[in-house]
Amino acid sequence: MVARISHPYLTVPVQLRRSSATSSSPPPAPSSLRRVTKPAKLSFKTAAAGSAASADGGAAGGQGPAMDFPYLSPAHRDLMLDLLSDTESRLGPHLLPSSVPPDVLSFQSDSGNCKGSLDIRHGADGSKRCSSFLTGDGIFYFLSAGGFDPAVVAALRAALRVLDITTLFAYLRPESDAPHLLVEFIQNGPDSLVLFIDLLPRRDLVLHADYLDHFYQQSSLEKTRQGLESAAEVAPYRSSSLYIRSVLSPTAIAVGINCGAEGARPLEELMRELVAGAAKEVIGVWLDRCALAEREVTEGDRTGLVARDDLIKRKTVEIDLSANLPRLFGQQVASRVVGAIQKAFGI
């Protein structure tokens, strides 16, 4: 039996098949899959801990990260924690603590076969830089795995098709016209991954040639994209959505990674040796040239930026969350999560 999951960037076919690993009593994970959790280097707080966190990122609270990514593979999880740590260390003074309700910070479907988490941090009052910083993580089973213990998840990956979606969005205030940040990993098997990393342009690149030159031509983004695509396991990926393709920049990393062929490197190895470097390079460019750089924007330009940003946010909710979350998590949970995002973004 094959199900199809529509995502704004792709439609994923998911093979449903029975296996001894999907019985009501999940098998213990092989010893090779057990791992020591990497110490968290960031301080994203839960809503309960948020009141005790300071406005510089809440490091004094010591409550641990809200986004711990327990269901990702080791290399993928380490990379996400590193990316959040890097951005947290640079943006900490410009971010407020998380105020996401506990039932949005972590949620699951009634059947337990879909589990997700969401964290949103806003820019501090008076900051001219980061408006909001959204991190999302979801794991979707299409045949009940009998539980969500991370070690069991690792053991089941080889036997069951699983869709993991890990997302990091960062939106800048209209006081700056610098690009927003998009990082999204979409994994639908132990050997395959679709990856989007981009600085989303907020200006028409034909009308604003200086914008194209500053953010895309003079930076290392194109070199990073070409370097990643040169790997034998990596190929350009073209989204089925024309809208999504129109939003991405010319230097966007939009690739499919397939490590299932004979002679291919394992996905874990590729994540550590190639993907991690590309992701950190792009985020470094975004932090230096966009999030922490001064950009002068006129009052008239701000009106246009706000309208464009709000339109993109609404379309993202409409074609992604509103379309997919009810089917995966049920209407009640979906409404709660979508409502929290709409409230946070004022849309």
Coordinates of N, CA, C and O in Angstrom, one line a residue, residues 5-12 165-169 171 181-186 194-198 200 237-248 253-255 312 315-316 319-320 324:
I5 N 2.2 11.9 0.8 CA 2.2 13.0 1.7 C 2.5 14.3 0.9 O 3.7 14.4 0.4
S6 N 1.6 15.2 0.8 CA 1.9 16.4 0.1 C 2.6 17.4 1.0 O 2.2 17.6 2.1
H7 N 3.7 18.0 0.6 CA 4.5 19.0 1.3 C 4.6 20.1 0.3 O 4.6 19.9 -0.9
P8 N 4.8 21.4 0.8 CA 4.9 22.4 -0.2 C 6.1 22.3 -1.2 O 6.1 22.9 -2.3
Y9 N 7.1 21.5 -0.8 CA 8.2 21.4 -1.7 C 8.2 20.1 -2.5 O 8.9 20.0 -3.5
L10 N 7.5 19.1 -2.0 CA 7.5 17.9 -2.7 C 6.3 17.0 -2.3 O 5.7 17.3 -1.3
T11 N 6.0 16.0 -3.1 CA 5.0 15.0 -2.7 C 5.8 13.7 -2.5 O 6.5 13.2 -3.4
V12 N 5.7 13.1 -1.3 CA 6.5 12.0 -0.9 C 5.7 10.7 -1.0 O 4.7 10.6 -0.2
I165 N 10.6 15.7 9.0 CA 10.8 17.0 8.4 C 11.3 17.9 9.6 O 10.7 18.0 10.6
T166 N 12.4 18.5 9.3 CA 13.1 19.4 10.3 C 13.3 20.8 9.6 O 13.9 20.9 8.6
T167 N 12.8 21.8 10.3 CA 12.7 23.1 9.7 C 13.3 24.2 10.6 O 13.1 24.1 11.8
L168 N 14.0 25.1 10.0 CA 14.4 26.3 10.7 C 14.1 27.5 9.8 O 14.7 27.6 8.7
F169 N 13.3 28.4 10.2 CA 13.0 29.7 9.5 C 13.4 30.8 10.4 O 13.2 30.8 11.6
Y171 N 12.9 35.1 10.3 CA 12.4 36.2 9.6 C 13.0 37.5 10.2 O 13.1 37.6 11.4
L181 N 16.0 33.5 6.3 CA 16.7 32.3 6.3 C 15.7 31.1 6.2 O 14.8 31.0 7.0
L182 N 16.0 30.1 5.3 CA 15.2 28.9 5.3 C 16.2 27.7 5.3 O 17.1 27.6 4.5
V183 N 16.0 26.8 6.2 CA 16.7 25.5 6.3 C 15.6 24.4 6.5 O 14.9 24.5 7.5
E184 N 15.6 23.4 5.6 CA 14.6 22.4 5.7 C 15.2 21.0 5.2 O 15.7 21.0 4.1
F185 N 15.1 20.0 6.1 CA 15.5 18.7 5.8 C 14.2 17.8 5.7 O 13.4 17.8 6.6
I186 N 14.0 17.1 4.6 CA 12.9 16.2 4.4 C 13.4 14.8 4.1 O 13.9 14.6 3.0
V194 N 15.8 15.1 1.0 CA 15.6 16.3 0.2 C 16.0 17.5 1.1 O 15.5 17.6 2.2
L195 N 16.8 18.4 0.6 CA 17.4 19.5 1.4 C 17.2 20.8 0.7 O 17.4 21.0 -0.5
F196 N 16.6 21.8 1.5 CA 16.5 23.2 1.0 C 17.2 24.1 2.0 O 16.9 24.1 3.2
I197 N 18.1 24.9 1.5 CA 18.8 25.9 2.3 C 18.9 27.1 1.5 O 19.4 27.1 0.3
D198 N 18.4 28.2 2.0 CA 18.3 29.4 1.1 C 18.2 30.7 1.9 O 17.7 30.7 3.1
L200 N 16.1 33.7 1.4 CA 15.0 34.1 0.6 C 15.0 35.5 0.3 O 14.9 36.4 1.2
Y237 N 17.3 19.3 -7.1 CA 15.9 18.9 -6.8 C 15.0 20.0 -7.3 O 15.2 21.2 -6.9
R238 N 14.0 19.7 -8.1 CA 13.0 20.8 -8.5 C 11.7 20.5 -7.9 O 11.0 19.5 -8.1
S239 N 11.2 21.5 -7.1 CA 10.0 21.3 -6.4 C 8.8 21.3 -7.4 O 8.9 21.9 -8.5
S240 N 7.8 20.5 -7.1 CA 6.6 20.4 -7.9 C 5.8 21.7 -7.8 O 4.9 21.9 -8.7
S241 N 6.1 22.6 -6.9 CA 5.3 23.8 -6.7 C 6.0 25.0 -7.4 O 7.1 25.3 -7.0
L242 N 5.3 25.5 -8.4 CA 5.9 26.7 -9.1 C 6.0 27.9 -8.1 O 6.9 28.7 -8.2
Y243 N 5.1 28.0 -7.2 CA 5.1 29.1 -6.2 C 6.4 29.0 -5.4 O 7.1 30.0 -5.2
I244 N 6.7 27.8 -4.9 CA 7.9 27.7 -4.1 C 9.2 28.0 -4.9 O 10.1 28.7 -4.4
R245 N 9.2 27.5 -6.1 CA 10.3 27.8 -7.0 C 10.5 29.3 -7.3 O 11.6 29.8 -7.5
S246 N 9.4 30.0 -7.3 CA 9.4 31.5 -7.5 C 9.9 32.2 -6.3 O 10.4 33.4 -6.4
V247 N 9.8 31.6 -5.1 CA 10.2 32.3 -3.9 C 11.7 32.1 -3.6 O 12.4 33.0 -3.0
L248 N 12.3 31.0 -4.0 CA 13.7 30.7 -3.8 C 14.6 31.6 -4.6 O 14.2 32.2 -5.6
I253 N 20.1 26.2 -2.3 CA 20.4 24.8 -2.3 C 19.1 24.0 -2.3 O 18.4 24.1 -1.3
A254 N 18.8 23.4 -3.3 CA 17.6 22.5 -3.4 C 18.0 21.2 -4.1 O 18.1 21.1 -5.3
V255 N 18.3 20.2 -3.2 CA 18.9 19.0 -3.7 C 18.2 17.8 -3.2 O 17.6 17.8 -2.1
I312 N 4.0 35.9 2.1 CA 4.7 34.7 2.1 C 4.4 33.8 3.4 O 4.2 32.6 3.3
K315 N 0.9 32.3 2.8 CA 1.0 31.2 1.8 C 1.7 30.0 2.4 O 1.3 28.8 2.1
T316 N 2.7 30.2 3.2 CA 3.3 29.0 3.9 C 2.4 28.3 4.7 O 2.3 27.0 4.7
I319 N -0.5 26.5 2.2 CA -0.2 25.4 1.4 C 0.6 24.3 2.1 O 0.7 23.2 1.6
D320 N 1.1 24.6 3.3 CA 1.8 23.6 4.1 C 1.0 23.1 5.3 O 0.4 22.1 5.3
N324 N -1.8 20.1 5.5 CA -1.3 18.8 5.9 C -1.5 18.4 7.4 O -1.7 17.2 7.7

